[in-house]
């Protein structure tokens, strides 16, 4: 599957800030298990962050986000699924500015997906 996600992040330490971006992504799911579908996913795209210039890892407001992960979907209908999974995110400026250490984090998640077709 191909899709697009809105990425919205909020940090509280070391500073309060918000980030927003859009991430085109690709998901590969096994469909032979009925409504249960294990999947792997990955994607990346632009990200604007208030962290720019406020922490050493982020010298600019414009960054890129790359993500990868996997999990399990349970299809409630043919177009609506409940998802349980985990993701790893890397945020950096992609070498567009000096100091490109970036930020890494991983987290579990639960959510819904809606499919157009």
Short mmCIF file of C-alpha atoms in Angstrom, two decimals:
data_model
loop_
_atom_site.label_atom_id
_atom_site.label_comp_id
_atom_site.label_asym_id
_atom_site.label_seq_id
_atom_site.Cartn_x
_atom_site.Cartn_y
_atom_site.Cartn_z
CA UNK A 1 0.00 0.00 0.00
CA UNK A 2 1.01 3.58 -0.60
CA UNK A 3 -0.21 6.32 1.70
CA UNK A 4 0.45 9.65 3.33
CA UNK A 5 0.47 10.54 7.03
CA UNK A 6 0.39 13.80 8.88
CA UNK A 7 3.19 13.84 11.47
CA UNK A 8 2.49 15.97 14.56
CA UNK A 9 4.94 15.84 17.48
CA UNK A 10 5.08 17.66 20.81
CA UNK A 11 8.14 17.74 23.10
CA UNK A 12 8.32 18.82 26.72
CA UNK A 13 12.02 18.22 27.50
CA UNK A 14 14.49 19.83 27.14
CA UNK A 15 12.16 22.55 25.74
CA UNK A 16 8.45 22.79 24.93
CA UNK A 17 7.96 22.73 21.17
CA UNK A 18 5.85 21.38 18.35
CA UNK A 19 6.66 19.83 14.98
CA UNK A 20 4.49 19.16 11.96
CA UNK A 21 5.15 17.45 8.63
CA UNK A 22 3.83 15.11 5.99
CA UNK A 23 5.22 11.63 5.36
CA UNK A 24 4.57 9.61 2.21
CA UNK A 25 4.85 5.96 3.21
CA UNK A 26 4.79 2.41 1.92
CA UNK A 27 3.30 -0.54 3.82
CA UNK A 28 3.65 -4.25 3.03
CA UNK A 29 1.04 -6.47 4.69
CA UNK A 30 0.37 -10.21 4.63
CA UNK A 31 -3.24 -10.67 3.53
CA UNK A 32 -3.59 -14.45 3.86
CA UNK A 33 -4.65 -14.39 7.54
CA UNK A 34 -8.20 -13.04 7.11
CA UNK A 35 -8.88 -9.88 9.12
CA UNK A 36 -5.49 -10.14 10.91
CA UNK A 37 -2.68 -8.61 8.83
CA UNK A 38 0.92 -8.28 10.05
CA UNK A 39 2.76 -5.45 8.30
CA UNK A 40 6.05 -3.58 7.89
CA UNK A 41 6.16 0.08 6.87
CA UNK A 42 8.56 2.88 6.05
CA UNK A 43 8.55 6.42 4.75
CA UNK A 44 9.96 9.89 4.98
CA UNK A 45 9.28 13.52 4.24
CA UNK A 46 9.66 17.16 5.28
CA UNK A 47 9.14 18.34 8.85
CA UNK A 48 8.95 21.85 10.34
CA UNK A 49 9.96 22.07 14.00
CA UNK A 50 10.05 24.74 16.69
CA UNK A 51 13.15 22.94 18.04
CA UNK A 52 15.26 24.61 15.32
CA UNK A 53 18.06 26.56 16.98
CA UNK A 54 16.86 25.69 20.50
CA UNK A 55 18.67 22.35 20.89
CA UNK A 56 22.13 21.40 19.54
CA UNK A 57 20.75 18.51 17.45
CA UNK A 58 18.41 20.78 15.44
CA UNK A 59 20.06 23.96 14.10
CA UNK A 60 17.18 24.76 11.71
CA UNK A 61 13.38 24.72 11.72
CA UNK A 62 13.22 22.77 8.41
CA UNK A 63 14.11 19.09 8.78
CA UNK A 64 13.39 15.68 7.35
CA UNK A 65 11.80 12.72 9.10
CA UNK A 66 12.44 9.07 8.20
CA UNK A 67 10.44 6.31 9.85
CA UNK A 68 10.22 2.54 9.84
CA UNK A 69 8.28 0.00 11.84
CA UNK A 70 5.82 -2.84 11.90
CA UNK A 71 2.82 -4.25 13.64
CA UNK A 72 -0.53 -5.96 13.30
CA UNK A 73 -3.79 -4.69 11.78
CA UNK A 74 -7.25 -6.07 12.49
CA UNK A 75 -9.74 -5.12 9.76
CA UNK A 76 -13.09 -4.15 11.26
CA UNK A 77 -14.52 -3.53 7.75
CA UNK A 78 -12.95 -3.65 4.29
CA UNK A 79 -11.87 0.01 4.69
CA UNK A 80 -11.30 0.43 8.46
CA UNK A 81 -8.54 -1.24 10.49
CA UNK A 82 -7.37 -1.14 14.11
CA UNK A 83 -3.54 -1.07 14.27
CA UNK A 84 -1.07 -2.03 16.98
CA UNK A 85 2.61 -1.52 16.26
CA UNK A 86 5.93 0.14 16.89
CA UNK A 87 7.93 2.75 15.00
CA UNK A 88 11.42 4.21 14.92
CA UNK A 89 11.83 7.85 13.81
CA UNK A 90 14.96 9.77 12.80
CA UNK A 91 14.72 13.56 12.43
CA UNK A 92 17.61 15.56 10.95
CA UNK A 93 18.30 18.42 8.58
CA UNK A 94 19.69 16.04 5.93
CA UNK A 95 23.02 17.84 5.78
CA UNK A 96 21.47 21.17 4.73
CA UNK A 97 23.16 22.90 7.71
CA UNK A 98 26.27 22.26 9.77
CA UNK A 99 25.64 20.13 12.82
CA UNK A 100 23.48 17.28 11.64
CA UNK A 101 23.36 15.00 14.67
CA UNK A 102 19.60 14.50 14.46
CA UNK A 103 17.14 13.03 16.91
CA UNK A 104 16.13 9.37 17.19
CA UNK A 105 13.21 7.87 19.03
CA UNK A 106 10.99 4.82 19.02
CA UNK A 107 7.53 4.24 20.43
CA UNK A 108 4.61 1.81 20.47
CA UNK A 109 1.25 2.96 19.09
CA UNK A 110 -2.41 2.04 18.73
CA UNK A 111 -4.56 3.70 16.06
CA UNK A 112 -7.00 3.41 13.19
CA UNK A 113 -6.42 3.42 9.45
CA UNK A 114 -9.03 4.26 6.86
CA UNK A 115 -8.51 3.15 3.27
CA UNK A 116 -10.00 4.81 0.19
CA UNK A 117 -9.96 1.54 -1.79
#
